[in-house]
C-alpha positions as a printed NumPy array, in Angstrom:
array([[112.698, 109.926,  91.949],
       [115.283, 109.269,  95.34 ],
       [113.339, 106.392,  97.256],
       [114.557, 105.364,  99.993],
       [114.91 , 101.837, 100.571],
       [114.921,  99.714, 104.265],
       [114.966,  96.213, 104.066],
       [116.997,  96.348, 100.656],
       [119.283,  93.529, 100.57 ],
       [117.076,  91.043, 101.57 ],
       [115.349,  88.377,  98.917],
       [112.368,  90.524,  98.88 ],
       [114.161,  94.086,  98.54 ],
       [116.751,  93.168,  95.774],
       [113.944,  92.771,  93.577],
       [112.751,  95.622,  94.527],
       [115.495,  97.815,  94.075],
       [115.435,  96.694,  90.823],
       [112.352,  97.03 ,  90.101],
       [113.22 , 100.863,  90.769],
       [115.943, 101.091,  88.55 ],
       [113.978,  99.821,  85.903],
       [111.282, 102.25 ,  85.965],
       [114.065, 105.116,  86.127],
       [114.258, 105.574,  89.515],
       [117.229, 106.009,  92.204],
       [117.284, 103.351,  95.229],
       [119.205, 104.92 ,  98.58 ],
       [119.62 , 101.205, 100.314],
       [119.686, 101.671, 104.183],
       [122.501,  98.934, 105.484],
       [124.496,  97.988, 108.224],
       [127.256,  97.538, 106.497],
       [128.828,  97.781, 102.795],
       [126.843,  95.821, 100.173],
       [127.343,  94.731,  96.722],
       [124.422,  96.782,  94.984],
       [122.878,  97.075,  91.255],
       [124.72 ,  99.64 ,  89.557],
       [122.735, 102.662,  89.979],
       [121.66 , 102.206,  93.645],
       [123.636, 104.048,  96.006],
       [124.541, 102.232,  99.579],
       [123.415, 104.472, 102.179],
       [124.528, 102.637, 105.908],
       [123.008, 102.752, 109.416],
       [120.964, 100.795, 111.238],
       [117.552, 100.464, 111.114],
       [117.229,  99.521, 114.739],
       [119.405, 102.598, 115.98 ],
       [118.565, 106.356, 114.244],
       [118.204, 106.566, 110.109],
       [120.541, 108.53 , 108.707],
       [119.798, 111.431, 106.607],
       [117.258, 110.509, 103.528],
       [119.802, 112.533, 101.534],
       [117.312, 114.082,  98.873],
       [114.562, 111.337,  98.971],
       [111.094, 111.797,  97.223],
       [109.598, 108.969,  98.911],
       [110.617, 105.469, 101.024],
       [109.933, 101.824, 101.322],
       [110.036,  99.266, 104.042],
       [110.628,  96.081, 103.587],
       [112.528,  94.931, 106.968],
       [111.429,  92.415, 108.447],
       [112.771,  88.42 , 110.317],
       [111.111,  85.448, 111.008],
       [113.233,  84.601, 113.919],
       [114.404,  86.258, 116.329],
       [118.808,  85.973, 116.669],
       [120.959,  88.924, 117.615],
       [117.393,  91.184, 117.178],
       [114.013,  91.123, 118.452],
       [110.607,  91.616, 116.425],
       [109.941,  94.619, 118.784],
       [113.174,  96.006, 117.318],
       [113.016,  95.515, 113.625],
       [109.187,  95.776, 113.261],
       [108.355,  98.462, 115.186],
       [111.609, 100.378, 116.216],
       [112.6  ,  99.958, 112.613],
       [109.628, 101.704, 111.297],
       [109.405, 104.348, 114.051],
       [112.78 , 105.48 , 113.362],
       [112.103, 105.872, 109.592],
       [108.63 , 107.668, 110.589],
       [111.082, 110.564, 112.676],
       [114.037, 110.391, 109.685],
       [111.368, 111.308, 107.319],
       [109.533, 114.107, 109.36 ],
       [112.886, 115.427, 110.032],
       [113.606, 115.402, 105.903],
       [110.157, 116.186, 104.436],
       [109.685, 113.014, 102.77 ],
       [105.673, 112.182, 102.615],
       [105.317, 109.538, 101.172],
       [105.679, 105.876, 102.255],
       [105.296, 101.773, 100.905],
       [104.902,  99.86 , 103.726],
       [105.504,  96.16 , 103.951],
       [103.617,  93.943, 107.051],
       [102.703,  90.692, 106.825],
       [ 99.296,  88.42 , 106.479],
       [ 97.84 ,  87.267, 109.63 ],
       [ 99.302,  90.926, 111.068],
       [ 96.748,  92.201, 114.079],
       [ 96.727,  93.339, 117.548],
       [ 95.252,  90.202, 118.867],
       [ 97.562,  87.735, 116.828],
       [ 98.473,  84.188, 118.903],
       [102.612,  85.418, 117.482],
       [104.865,  88.227, 118.187],
       [105.677,  88.601, 114.435],
       [102.52 ,  89.499, 113.6  ],
       [101.373,  91.428, 116.636],
       [104.076,  93.03 , 116.155],
       [103.748,  93.695, 112.418],
       [100.387,  95.078, 113.682],
       [102.55 ,  97.684, 115.46 ],
       [104.501,  98.85 , 113.45 ],
       [101.245,  99.859, 110.92 ],
       [ 99.779, 101.397, 113.653],
       [102.746, 103.89 , 113.898],
       [101.883, 104.454, 109.863],
       [ 98.622, 104.977, 110.237],
       [ 99.225, 107.393, 112.276],
       [102.123, 109.289, 110.68 ],
       [ 99.801, 111.61 , 108.505],
       [102.246, 110.788, 105.8  ],
       [100.271, 109.478, 102.228],
       [101.014, 106.109, 102.409],
       [ 99.714, 102.128, 101.553],
       [100.646,  99.336, 103.817],
       [100.694,  95.824, 101.904],
       [100.304,  92.258, 103.781],
       [101.349,  89.952, 101.527],
       [101.579,  86.147, 102.228],
       [105.077,  83.629, 101.398],
       [106.849,  84.75 ,  98.588],
       [108.831,  83.044,  97.377],
       [111.694,  82.201,  93.897],
       [115.201,  82.081,  93.596],
       [117.459,  83.256,  96.173],
       [114.613,  83.292,  99.122],
       [115.533,  81.228, 102.305],
       [112.347,  80.292, 104.322],
       [111.337,  78.121, 101.66 ],
       [114.453,  76.918, 100.679],
       [115.278,  75.621, 104.747],
       [111.303,  73.787, 104.138],
       [111.891,  71.807, 101.214],
       [115.551,  71.064, 102.659],
       [113.764,  70.084, 105.955],
       [110.867,  68.789, 104.783],
       [108.483,  70.561, 106.926],
       [105.47 ,  72.523, 106.692],
       [105.199,  76.179, 108.037],
       [102.216,  76.516, 110.012],
       [ 99.551,  78.523, 107.553],
       [ 99.261,  82.515, 108.734],
       [ 95.405,  83.268, 108.173],
       [ 94.199,  86.948, 107.698],
       [ 90.388,  88.751, 107.355],
       [ 89.258,  88.075, 104.8  ],
       [ 86.275,  90.31 , 102.864],
       [ 83.781,  88.002, 104.188],
       [ 83.665,  86.162, 107.355],
       [ 86.279,  83.735, 108.918],
       [ 89.982,  83.752, 108.147],
       [ 91.906,  83.586, 104.47 ],
       [ 94.145,  80.743, 104.733],
       [ 97.514,  81.337, 103.597],
       [ 98.567,  80.921,  99.555],
       [102.255,  81.639,  98.843],
       [102.612,  83.774,  95.463],
       [105.971,  83.39 ,  92.998],
       [107.811,  86.8  ,  93.017],
       [107.202,  86.819,  88.761],
       [103.494,  87.39 ,  90.038],
       [103.968,  89.623,  93.282],
       [106.053,  91.892,  91.085],
       [103.79 ,  92.444,  87.693],
       [102.541,  96.076,  87.582],
       [ 99.114,  95.366,  87.412],
       [ 99.163,  93.213,  90.071],
       [100.428,  93.392,  93.75 ],
       [101.747,  96.984,  95.757],
       [102.902,  98.648,  92.316],
       [ 99.363,  99.105,  90.384],
       [ 97.987, 101.904,  91.857],
       [ 97.303, 104.512,  95.324],
       [ 95.851, 103.131,  98.591],
       [ 95.496, 104.788, 102.4  ],
       [ 94.627, 101.634, 103.802],
       [ 95.754,  97.714, 104.389],
       [ 95.45 ,  95.683, 101.515],
       [ 96.056,  92.234, 101.357],
       [ 97.798,  90.197,  99.021],
       [ 98.376,  86.114,  99.844],
       [ 98.838,  84.789,  96.109],
       [ 97.302,  84.422,  92.121],
       [ 94.04 ,  83.88 ,  93.868],
       [ 93.702,  86.55 ,  96.215],
       [ 90.172,  88.36 ,  96.062],
       [ 91.269,  91.595,  97.235],
       [ 90.399,  94.473,  95.043],
       [ 92.113,  97.788,  96.292],
       [ 94.63 ,  99.002,  94.441],
       [ 97.615, 100.214,  95.736],
       [100.734, 103.111,  95.459],
       [103.198, 104.086,  92.521],
       [105.701, 106.328,  92.254]])
């Protein structure tokens, strides 16, 4: 299957591209400029914040784009307008399946613009009418990630985000490794779901399954 991947050159995106290749799929990776990709992946040049080019025969799409700081790009441009642009491109191309990565703590009333714009992106996906899955991971760390490297080098603590749990109150951040998150029996690769599902680490109580290709 040809799968259009937005955010395929970032930390999570690179691993998702490798995972797709390992499962026999062809990732079409959107990037603003030429980037080295694993053998079998196809580079599609374009900018998600402006307009998504032709999806080149894709049968499904994955949206992984996200920023944690507004440097040159804004949260709204990436988390909201980027999602809107992909949905329009999917409609033009007749692509009907989307896996969307949001974030733990995404909700309209969140105190941070990061989480509020993530919630807006989720709303666009839900309103699209597409077959979709939305997943809200906590912090994902592993070889090549930038966030935890900065935390360790700076000896600082990151604020702990929270999200609604299955009961009352909030569920604290529980970072997970990429190796755990990518396991076929756990995380956003195991089943099918149309609603947001939260994972915040190996001790997550989320029981809903998610998308499969």
